[in-house]
């Protein structure tokens, strides 16, 4: 990567659907391979990179609880799903010789490390890619909120939210061809127009702590590179 780096510490949020098949379900090795190659490129630039993984390709707690299961337990299963993705991603990255640490908000002894902020900061300084699993560790939250929380805790310069479309639209671009792509939005725009790019908890937490967010299409392999070098890509959300 030749361009100058604008953001030195980056939190990348990868939703579970990006690890799945066409319908966003299951664990597709090739999807992990593609994402891992992107991550390898970024980590080679010297950027300090932390990743929060979702679990929606395996299970979403709210959906499961609609079938009559207890919400708390459904969310606990969902959090375990994020750990499955984290471990799969770790193994794929290690296959590319990228040093990683999986840090989990849930205690999964012998497999992941517990979340200790001080340790995570040290790993980042040592240029290890830190993969956060288990969301916030609490039910009734999402991994978007976990991503905002971890980004704020590690003092990331930017949060990159990877999606399957080019950014934030006025409507679902997969259903409405005249949906408009926004280049720039304020947190208040997202909240007041309920743009649905992230849950409201994640947006308000970002707003309160002035965490800038770029929503971008992960399927275009140049996008992350562009974002970290400060080139316009996707939708920028800030003050
Ligand atoms: N989850 C949770 N607390 C958190 C983060 C996640 O209970 O702090 C559960 C919740 O059930 C959620 C699931 O884990 O549906 C998977 O996370 P998410 O839906 O955010 O994954 P994504 O949509 O990003 O793939």
PDB file of C-alpha atoms and ligand atoms in Angstrom:
ATOM      1  CA  UNK A   1       0.000   0.000   0.000  1.00  0.00           C
ATOM      2  CA  UNK A   2       1.650   3.224  -1.149  1.00  0.00           C
ATOM      3  CA  UNK A   3      -0.692   5.973   0.125  1.00  0.00           C
ATOM      4  CA  UNK A   4      -0.009   7.753   3.406  1.00  0.00           C
ATOM      5  CA  UNK A   5      -1.874   6.496   6.452  1.00  0.00           C
ATOM      6  CA  UNK A   6      -4.405   8.874   7.987  1.00  0.00           C
ATOM      7  CA  UNK A   7      -5.813   6.634  10.693  1.00  0.00           C
ATOM      8  CA  UNK A   8      -3.116   4.871  12.736  1.00  0.00           C
ATOM      9  CA  UNK A   9      -5.354   2.794  14.990  1.00  0.00           C
ATOM     10  CA  UNK A  10      -8.404   1.284  13.368  1.00  0.00           C
ATOM     11  CA  UNK A  11     -11.357  -0.727  14.621  1.00  0.00           C
ATOM     12  CA  UNK A  12     -12.882  -2.837  11.865  1.00  0.00           C
ATOM     13  CA  UNK A  13     -16.363  -4.269  12.424  1.00  0.00           C
ATOM     14  CA  UNK A  14     -17.006  -7.412  10.389  1.00  0.00           C
ATOM     15  CA  UNK A  15     -20.579  -8.640  10.432  1.00  0.00           C
ATOM     16  CA  UNK A  16     -21.217 -12.345  10.375  1.00  0.00           C
ATOM     17  CA  UNK A  17     -22.986 -12.238   7.014  1.00  0.00           C
ATOM     18  CA  UNK A  18     -19.636 -11.470   5.364  1.00  0.00           C
ATOM     19  CA  UNK A  19     -18.376 -14.909   6.446  1.00  0.00           C
ATOM     20  CA  UNK A  20     -21.381 -16.771   5.086  1.00  0.00           C
ATOM     21  CA  UNK A  21     -22.813 -17.959   1.777  1.00  0.00           C
ATOM     22  CA  UNK A  22     -24.822 -15.846  -0.689  1.00  0.00           C
ATOM     23  CA  UNK A  23     -27.597 -15.631   1.874  1.00  0.00           C
ATOM     24  CA  UNK A  24     -25.123 -14.635   4.587  1.00  0.00           C
ATOM     25  CA  UNK A  25     -25.434 -17.980   6.399  1.00  0.00           C
ATOM     26  CA  UNK A  26     -22.833 -20.484   7.610  1.00  0.00           C
ATOM     27  CA  UNK A  27     -19.061 -20.464   7.519  1.00  0.00           C
ATOM     28  CA  UNK A  28     -17.525 -20.212   4.042  1.00  0.00           C
ATOM     29  CA  UNK A  29     -13.767 -20.778   4.044  1.00  0.00           C
ATOM     30  CA  UNK A  30     -13.293 -18.751   0.858  1.00  0.00           C
ATOM     31  CA  UNK A  31     -14.928 -15.706   2.450  1.00  0.00           C
ATOM     32  CA  UNK A  32     -12.581 -15.964   5.413  1.00  0.00           C
ATOM     33  CA  UNK A  33      -9.638 -16.348   3.000  1.00  0.00           C
ATOM     34  CA  UNK A  34     -10.591 -13.190   1.086  1.00  0.00           C
ATOM     35  CA  UNK A  35     -11.101 -11.130   4.228  1.00  0.00           C
ATOM     36  CA  UNK A  36      -7.900 -12.454   5.779  1.00  0.00           C
ATOM     37  CA  UNK A  37      -5.900 -11.332   2.735  1.00  0.00           C
ATOM     38  CA  UNK A  38      -7.344  -7.828   3.120  1.00  0.00           C
ATOM     39  CA  UNK A  39      -6.491  -7.808   6.804  1.00  0.00           C
ATOM     40  CA  UNK A  40      -2.969  -9.024   6.030  1.00  0.00           C
ATOM     41  CA  UNK A  41      -2.493  -6.102   3.615  1.00  0.00           C
ATOM     42  CA  UNK A  42      -3.651  -3.592   6.212  1.00  0.00           C
ATOM     43  CA  UNK A  43      -1.567  -5.013   9.026  1.00  0.00           C
ATOM     44  CA  UNK A  44       1.537  -4.884   6.792  1.00  0.00           C
ATOM     45  CA  UNK A  45       1.130  -1.114   6.496  1.00  0.00           C
ATOM     46  CA  UNK A  46       1.840  -0.781  10.210  1.00  0.00           C
ATOM     47  CA  UNK A  47      -1.708   0.256  11.080  1.00  0.00           C
ATOM     48  CA  UNK A  48      -2.770  -0.948  14.520  1.00  0.00           C
ATOM     49  CA  UNK A  49      -5.796  -3.050  13.747  1.00  0.00           C
ATOM     50  CA  UNK A  50      -8.509  -4.415  16.001  1.00  0.00           C
ATOM     51  CA  UNK A  51     -11.523  -6.307  14.706  1.00  0.00           C
ATOM     52  CA  UNK A  52     -14.924  -6.938  16.225  1.00  0.00           C
ATOM     53  CA  UNK A  53     -16.676  -9.898  14.626  1.00  0.00           C
ATOM     54  CA  UNK A  54     -20.420 -10.439  14.510  1.00  0.00           C
ATOM     55  CA  UNK A  55     -22.222 -13.753  14.599  1.00  0.00           C
ATOM     56  CA  UNK A  56     -25.269 -13.248  12.399  1.00  0.00           C
ATOM     57  CA  UNK A  57     -24.130 -15.898   9.895  1.00  0.00           C
ATOM     58  CA  UNK A  58     -24.654 -18.446  12.664  1.00  0.00           C
ATOM     59  CA  UNK A  59     -27.295 -16.999  14.946  1.00  0.00           C
ATOM     60  CA  UNK A  60     -28.939 -13.774  16.076  1.00  0.00           C
ATOM     61  CA  UNK A  61     -30.384 -13.784  19.565  1.00  0.00           C
ATOM     62  CA  UNK A  62     -33.399 -11.578  18.838  1.00  0.00           C
ATOM     63  CA  UNK A  63     -34.481 -13.843  15.979  1.00  0.00           C
ATOM     64  CA  UNK A  64     -34.086 -17.000  18.050  1.00  0.00           C
ATOM     65  CA  UNK A  65     -36.034 -15.514  20.945  1.00  0.00           C
ATOM     66  CA  UNK A  66     -38.926 -14.830  18.545  1.00  0.00           C
ATOM     67  CA  UNK A  67     -39.328 -18.601  18.315  1.00  0.00           C
ATOM     68  CA  UNK A  68     -40.037 -18.750  22.047  1.00  0.00           C
ATOM     69  CA  UNK A  69     -36.504 -19.192  23.452  1.00  0.00           C
ATOM     70  CA  UNK A  70     -35.402 -17.027  26.379  1.00  0.00           C
ATOM     71  CA  UNK A  71     -33.818 -13.813  25.064  1.00  0.00           C
ATOM     72  CA  UNK A  72     -30.928 -13.914  27.505  1.00  0.00           C
ATOM     73  CA  UNK A  73     -29.960 -17.446  26.596  1.00  0.00           C
ATOM     74  CA  UNK A  74     -30.492 -16.786  22.887  1.00  0.00           C
ATOM     75  CA  UNK A  75     -28.101 -13.842  23.159  1.00  0.00           C
ATOM     76  CA  UNK A  76     -25.585 -15.979  25.010  1.00  0.00           C
ATOM     77  CA  UNK A  77     -25.698 -18.442  22.111  1.00  0.00           C
ATOM     78  CA  UNK A  78     -25.271 -15.483  19.750  1.00  0.00           C
ATOM     79  CA  UNK A  79     -22.190 -14.317  21.642  1.00  0.00           C
ATOM     80  CA  UNK A  80     -20.710 -17.811  21.394  1.00  0.00           C
ATOM     81  CA  UNK A  81     -21.373 -17.630  17.628  1.00  0.00           C
ATOM     82  CA  UNK A  82     -19.110 -14.570  17.444  1.00  0.00           C
ATOM     83  CA  UNK A  83     -16.345 -16.572  19.127  1.00  0.00           C
ATOM     84  CA  UNK A  84     -16.664 -19.268  16.439  1.00  0.00           C
ATOM     85  CA  UNK A  85     -16.129 -16.629  13.745  1.00  0.00           C
ATOM     86  CA  UNK A  86     -13.241 -15.102  15.683  1.00  0.00           C
ATOM     87  CA  UNK A  87     -11.426 -18.429  15.959  1.00  0.00           C
ATOM     88  CA  UNK A  88     -12.051 -19.256  12.294  1.00  0.00           C
ATOM     89  CA  UNK A  89     -10.673 -15.851  11.314  1.00  0.00           C
ATOM     90  CA  UNK A  90      -7.683 -16.234  13.629  1.00  0.00           C
ATOM     91  CA  UNK A  91      -6.748 -19.556  12.103  1.00  0.00           C
ATOM     92  CA  UNK A  92      -7.097 -18.157   8.578  1.00  0.00           C
ATOM     93  CA  UNK A  93      -4.937 -15.153   9.454  1.00  0.00           C
ATOM     94  CA  UNK A  94      -2.299 -17.322  11.065  1.00  0.00           C
ATOM     95  CA  UNK A  95      -2.182 -19.300   7.824  1.00  0.00           C
ATOM     96  CA  UNK A  96      -1.025 -16.015   6.270  1.00  0.00           C
ATOM     97  CA  UNK A  97       1.509 -15.425   9.060  1.00  0.00           C
ATOM     98  CA  UNK A  98      -0.476 -12.551  10.577  1.00  0.00           C
ATOM     99  CA  UNK A  99       0.037 -12.438  14.354  1.00  0.00           C
ATOM    100  CA  UNK A 100      -3.328 -12.345  16.088  1.00  0.00           C
ATOM    101  CA  UNK A 101      -4.917 -12.427  19.516  1.00  0.00           C
ATOM    102  CA  UNK A 102      -8.495 -13.447  20.155  1.00  0.00           C
ATOM    103  CA  UNK A 103      -9.801 -11.555  23.152  1.00  0.00           C
ATOM    104  CA  UNK A 104     -13.227 -12.534  24.401  1.00  0.00           C
ATOM    105  CA  UNK A 105     -15.736 -10.728  26.585  1.00  0.00           C
ATOM    106  CA  UNK A 106     -17.003 -14.178  27.559  1.00  0.00           C
ATOM    107  CA  UNK A 107     -14.655 -16.409  29.445  1.00  0.00           C
ATOM    108  CA  UNK A 108     -13.658 -19.267  27.145  1.00  0.00           C
ATOM    109  CA  UNK A 109     -10.672 -20.654  29.000  1.00  0.00           C
ATOM    110  CA  UNK A 110      -7.849 -22.334  27.070  1.00  0.00           C
ATOM    111  CA  UNK A 111      -9.052 -20.996  23.736  1.00  0.00           C
ATOM    112  CA  UNK A 112      -9.356 -17.226  24.001  1.00  0.00           C
ATOM    113  CA  UNK A 113      -7.861 -14.547  26.216  1.00  0.00           C
ATOM    114  CA  UNK A 114      -9.975 -12.495  28.613  1.00  0.00           C
ATOM    115  CA  UNK A 115     -10.536  -8.830  27.791  1.00  0.00           C
ATOM    116  CA  UNK A 116      -7.967  -6.766  29.652  1.00  0.00           C
ATOM    117  CA  UNK A 117      -7.646  -3.346  28.041  1.00  0.00           C
ATOM    118  CA  UNK A 118      -4.027  -2.876  29.086  1.00  0.00           C
ATOM    119  CA  UNK A 119      -3.032  -6.151  27.384  1.00  0.00           C
ATOM    120  CA  UNK A 120      -4.962  -5.273  24.232  1.00  0.00           C
ATOM    121  CA  UNK A 121      -3.144  -1.942  23.944  1.00  0.00           C
ATOM    122  CA  UNK A 122       0.174  -3.732  24.259  1.00  0.00           C
ATOM    123  CA  UNK A 123      -0.809  -6.274  21.562  1.00  0.00           C
ATOM    124  CA  UNK A 124      -1.758  -3.428  19.237  1.00  0.00           C
ATOM    125  CA  UNK A 125       1.556  -1.672  19.833  1.00  0.00           C
ATOM    126  CA  UNK A 126       3.273  -4.954  18.973  1.00  0.00           C
ATOM    127  CA  UNK A 127       1.272  -4.941  15.708  1.00  0.00           C
ATOM    128  CA  UNK A 128      -0.783  -7.998  16.578  1.00  0.00           C
ATOM    129  CA  UNK A 129      -4.257  -7.975  15.069  1.00  0.00           C
ATOM    130  CA  UNK A 130      -6.635  -8.092  18.013  1.00  0.00           C
ATOM    131  CA  UNK A 131      -9.901  -9.927  17.315  1.00  0.00           C
ATOM    132  CA  UNK A 132     -12.617  -9.156  19.829  1.00  0.00           C
ATOM    133  CA  UNK A 133     -15.115 -11.964  20.402  1.00  0.00           C
ATOM    134  CA  UNK A 134     -18.207 -12.262  22.559  1.00  0.00           C
ATOM    135  CA  UNK A 135     -19.544  -8.774  21.828  1.00  0.00           C
ATOM    136  CA  UNK A 136     -19.915  -6.760  25.011  1.00  0.00           C
ATOM    137  CA  UNK A 137     -20.438  -9.941  27.030  1.00  0.00           C
ATOM    138  CA  UNK A 138     -23.992  -8.850  27.853  1.00  0.00           C
ATOM    139  CA  UNK A 139     -27.341  -9.808  26.357  1.00  0.00           C
ATOM    140  CA  UNK A 140     -29.562  -7.201  24.675  1.00  0.00           C
ATOM    141  CA  UNK A 141     -26.566  -5.664  22.888  1.00  0.00           C
ATOM    142  CA  UNK A 142     -25.198  -6.114  19.392  1.00  0.00           C
ATOM    143  CA  UNK A 143     -21.707  -6.432  18.031  1.00  0.00           C
ATOM    144  CA  UNK A 144     -22.090  -2.944  16.497  1.00  0.00           C
ATOM    145  CA  UNK A 145     -22.367  -1.590  20.016  1.00  0.00           C
ATOM    146  CA  UNK A 146     -19.437  -3.794  21.046  1.00  0.00           C
ATOM    147  CA  UNK A 147     -17.453  -2.346  18.122  1.00  0.00           C
ATOM    148  CA  UNK A 148     -18.187   1.233  19.178  1.00  0.00           C
ATOM    149  CA  UNK A 149     -17.353   0.395  22.797  1.00  0.00           C
ATOM    150  CA  UNK A 150     -14.044  -1.319  21.989  1.00  0.00           C
ATOM    151  CA  UNK A 151     -13.107   1.433  19.511  1.00  0.00           C
ATOM    152  CA  UNK A 152     -13.615   4.033  22.233  1.00  0.00           C
ATOM    153  CA  UNK A 153     -11.780   1.970  24.845  1.00  0.00           C
ATOM    154  CA  UNK A 154      -8.706   1.419  22.657  1.00  0.00           C
ATOM    155  CA  UNK A 155      -8.896   5.056  21.439  1.00  0.00           C
ATOM    156  CA  UNK A 156      -9.197   4.041  17.793  1.00  0.00           C
ATOM    157  CA  UNK A 157      -8.928   6.901  15.309  1.00  0.00           C
ATOM    158  CA  UNK A 158     -11.771   5.514  13.231  1.00  0.00           C
ATOM    159  CA  UNK A 159     -14.299   2.707  13.175  1.00  0.00           C
ATOM    160  CA  UNK A 160     -14.799   1.028   9.810  1.00  0.00           C
ATOM    161  CA  UNK A 161     -18.099  -0.763   9.501  1.00  0.00           C
ATOM    162  CA  UNK A 162     -17.929  -3.304   6.696  1.00  0.00           C
ATOM    163  CA  UNK A 163     -21.171  -3.969   4.855  1.00  0.00           C
ATOM    164  CA  UNK A 164     -22.341  -5.652   1.652  1.00  0.00           C
ATOM    165  CA  UNK A 165     -23.398  -2.346   0.021  1.00  0.00           C
ATOM    166  CA  UNK A 166     -21.511   0.874  -0.743  1.00  0.00           C
ATOM    167  CA  UNK A 167     -22.458   2.822   2.394  1.00  0.00           C
ATOM    168  CA  UNK A 168     -25.556   4.298   3.973  1.00  0.00           C
ATOM    169  CA  UNK A 169     -28.524   4.776   1.640  1.00  0.00           C
ATOM    170  CA  UNK A 170     -31.845   6.574   1.948  1.00  0.00           C
ATOM    171  CA  UNK A 171     -33.502   3.168   1.404  1.00  0.00           C
ATOM    172  CA  UNK A 172     -32.407  -0.450   0.861  1.00  0.00           C
ATOM    173  CA  UNK A 173     -30.470  -0.287  -2.444  1.00  0.00           C
ATOM    174  CA  UNK A 174     -31.059  -3.999  -2.989  1.00  0.00           C
ATOM    175  CA  UNK A 175     -34.810  -3.332  -3.126  1.00  0.00           C
ATOM    176  CA  UNK A 176     -35.026   0.272  -4.338  1.00  0.00           C
ATOM    177  CA  UNK A 177     -32.830   1.220  -7.334  1.00  0.00           C
ATOM    178  CA  UNK A 178     -33.390   4.940  -6.752  1.00  0.00           C
ATOM    179  CA  UNK A 179     -32.103   4.805  -3.174  1.00  0.00           C
ATOM    180  CA  UNK A 180     -29.580   7.599  -2.610  1.00  0.00           C
ATOM    181  CA  UNK A 181     -26.074   6.910  -1.261  1.00  0.00           C
ATOM    182  CA  UNK A 182     -25.018   9.418   1.388  1.00  0.00           C
ATOM    183  CA  UNK A 183     -21.364  10.529   1.313  1.00  0.00           C
ATOM    184  CA  UNK A 184     -21.482  12.202   4.720  1.00  0.00           C
ATOM    185  CA  UNK A 185     -23.895  12.122   7.634  1.00  0.00           C
ATOM    186  CA  UNK A 186     -23.961  13.414  11.174  1.00  0.00           C
ATOM    187  CA  UNK A 187     -24.766  11.114  14.071  1.00  0.00           C
ATOM    188  CA  UNK A 188     -27.973  13.098  14.513  1.00  0.00           C
ATOM    189  CA  UNK A 189     -28.947  12.434  10.862  1.00  0.00           C
ATOM    190  CA  UNK A 190     -28.612   8.705  11.471  1.00  0.00           C
ATOM    191  CA  UNK A 191     -30.562   8.902  14.729  1.00  0.00           C
ATOM    192  CA  UNK A 192     -33.347  11.226  13.622  1.00  0.00           C
ATOM    193  CA  UNK A 193     -33.887   9.617  10.220  1.00  0.00           C
ATOM    194  CA  UNK A 194     -33.497   6.139  11.741  1.00  0.00           C
ATOM    195  CA  UNK A 195     -31.250   5.129   8.855  1.00  0.00           C
ATOM    196  CA  UNK A 196     -30.782   1.669  10.308  1.00  0.00           C
ATOM    197  CA  UNK A 197     -27.099   1.380   9.493  1.00  0.00           C
ATOM    198  CA  UNK A 198     -26.407   0.452  13.093  1.00  0.00           C
ATOM    199  CA  UNK A 199     -28.475   0.117  16.193  1.00  0.00           C
ATOM    200  CA  UNK A 200     -29.201   3.329  18.042  1.00  0.00           C
ATOM    201  CA  UNK A 201     -27.104   2.359  21.065  1.00  0.00           C
ATOM    202  CA  UNK A 202     -24.005   2.057  18.864  1.00  0.00           C
ATOM    203  CA  UNK A 203     -24.652   5.407  17.189  1.00  0.00           C
ATOM    204  CA  UNK A 204     -25.375   7.294  20.392  1.00  0.00           C
ATOM    205  CA  UNK A 205     -22.298   5.837  22.091  1.00  0.00           C
ATOM    206  CA  UNK A 206     -20.204   6.931  19.092  1.00  0.00           C
ATOM    207  CA  UNK A 207     -21.784  10.385  19.161  1.00  0.00           C
ATOM    208  CA  UNK A 208     -21.154  10.892  22.875  1.00  0.00           C
ATOM    209  CA  UNK A 209     -17.519   9.941  22.436  1.00  0.00           C
ATOM    210  CA  UNK A 210     -16.928  11.585  19.047  1.00  0.00           C
ATOM    211  CA  UNK A 211     -15.922   8.328  17.378  1.00  0.00           C
ATOM    212  CA  UNK A 212     -15.950   8.807  13.589  1.00  0.00           C
ATOM    213  CA  UNK A 213     -17.327   5.945  11.513  1.00  0.00           C
ATOM    214  CA  UNK A 214     -16.936   5.004   7.861  1.00  0.00           C
ATOM    215  CA  UNK A 215     -19.479   2.568   6.450  1.00  0.00           C
ATOM    216  CA  UNK A 216     -18.041   0.827   3.402  1.00  0.00           C
ATOM    217  CA  UNK A 217     -18.485  -2.097   1.035  1.00  0.00           C
ATOM    218  CA  UNK A 218     -16.154  -4.906   2.064  1.00  0.00           C
ATOM    219  CA  UNK A 219     -16.542  -6.641  -1.312  1.00  0.00           C
ATOM    220  CA  UNK A 220     -14.449  -3.964  -3.016  1.00  0.00           C
ATOM    221  CA  UNK A 221     -10.932  -4.920  -2.004  1.00  0.00           C
ATOM    222  CA  UNK A 222      -9.549  -1.380  -2.282  1.00  0.00           C
ATOM    223  CA  UNK A 223     -12.052   0.194   0.114  1.00  0.00           C
ATOM    224  CA  UNK A 224     -10.346  -0.384   3.454  1.00  0.00           C
ATOM    225  CA  UNK A 225      -7.068   0.802   1.991  1.00  0.00           C
ATOM    226  CA  UNK A 226      -8.778   3.963   0.724  1.00  0.00           C
ATOM    227  CA  UNK A 227     -10.476   4.571   4.064  1.00  0.00           C
ATOM    228  CA  UNK A 228      -7.336   4.324   6.161  1.00  0.00           C
ATOM    229  CA  UNK A 229      -5.468   6.651   3.832  1.00  0.00           C
ATOM    230  CA  UNK A 230      -8.256   9.227   4.177  1.00  0.00           C
ATOM    231  CA  UNK A 231      -9.584   8.944   0.613  1.00  0.00           C
ATOM    232  CA  UNK A 232     -13.334   9.334   0.189  1.00  0.00           C
ATOM    233  CA  UNK A 233     -15.127   5.999   0.323  1.00  0.00           C
ATOM    234  CA  UNK A 234     -18.552   4.850   1.491  1.00  0.00           C
ATOM    235  CA  UNK A 235     -20.357   7.041   4.015  1.00  0.00           C
ATOM    236  CA  UNK A 236     -18.571   9.062   6.680  1.00  0.00           C
ATOM    237  CA  UNK A 237     -20.512   9.526   9.914  1.00  0.00           C
ATOM    238  CA  UNK A 238     -19.347  12.170  12.364  1.00  0.00           C
ATOM    239  CA  UNK A 239     -20.303  15.447  13.983  1.00  0.00           C
TER     240      UNK A 239
HETATM  241  N1  LIG B   1     -24.816 -10.455  21.201  1.00  0.00           N
HETATM  242  C1  LIG B   1     -25.115 -10.111  22.504  1.00  0.00           C
HETATM  243  N2  LIG B   1     -24.408  -9.113  23.113  1.00  0.00           N
HETATM  244  C2  LIG B   1     -23.439  -8.415  22.481  1.00  0.00           C
HETATM  245  C3  LIG B   1     -23.149  -8.743  21.134  1.00  0.00           C
HETATM  246  C4  LIG B   1     -23.864  -9.754  20.523  1.00  0.00           C
HETATM  247  O1  LIG B   1     -25.986 -10.707  23.128  1.00  0.00           O
HETATM  248  O2  LIG B   1     -22.816  -7.541  23.092  1.00  0.00           O
HETATM  249  C5  LIG B   1     -25.518 -11.583  20.564  1.00  0.00           C
HETATM  250  C6  LIG B   1     -26.876 -11.196  19.996  1.00  0.00           C
HETATM  251  O3  LIG B   1     -27.742 -12.280  20.171  1.00  0.00           O
HETATM  252  C7  LIG B   1     -26.563 -11.021  18.531  1.00  0.00           C
HETATM  253  C8  LIG B   1     -25.537 -12.098  18.290  1.00  0.00           C
HETATM  254  O4  LIG B   1     -24.749 -12.090  19.482  1.00  0.00           O
HETATM  255  O5  LIG B   1     -27.693 -11.201  17.705  1.00  0.00           O
HETATM  256  C9  LIG B   1     -24.645 -11.914  17.105  1.00  0.00           C
HETATM  257  O6  LIG B   1     -24.221 -10.578  17.029  1.00  0.00           O
HETATM  258  P1  LIG B   1     -24.765  -9.569  15.914  1.00  0.00           P
HETATM  259  O7  LIG B   1     -26.208  -9.839  15.642  1.00  0.00           O
HETATM  260  O8  LIG B   1     -24.407  -8.204  16.323  1.00  0.00           O
HETATM  261  O9  LIG B   1     -23.883 -10.034  14.670  1.00  0.00           O
HETATM  262  P2  LIG B   1     -23.774  -9.415  13.207  1.00  0.00           P
HETATM  263  O10 LIG B   1     -25.135  -8.924  12.806  1.00  0.00           O
HETATM  264  O11 LIG B   1     -22.804  -8.298  13.263  1.00  0.00           O
HETATM  265  O12 LIG B   1     -23.264 -10.546  12.376  1.00  0.00           O
END
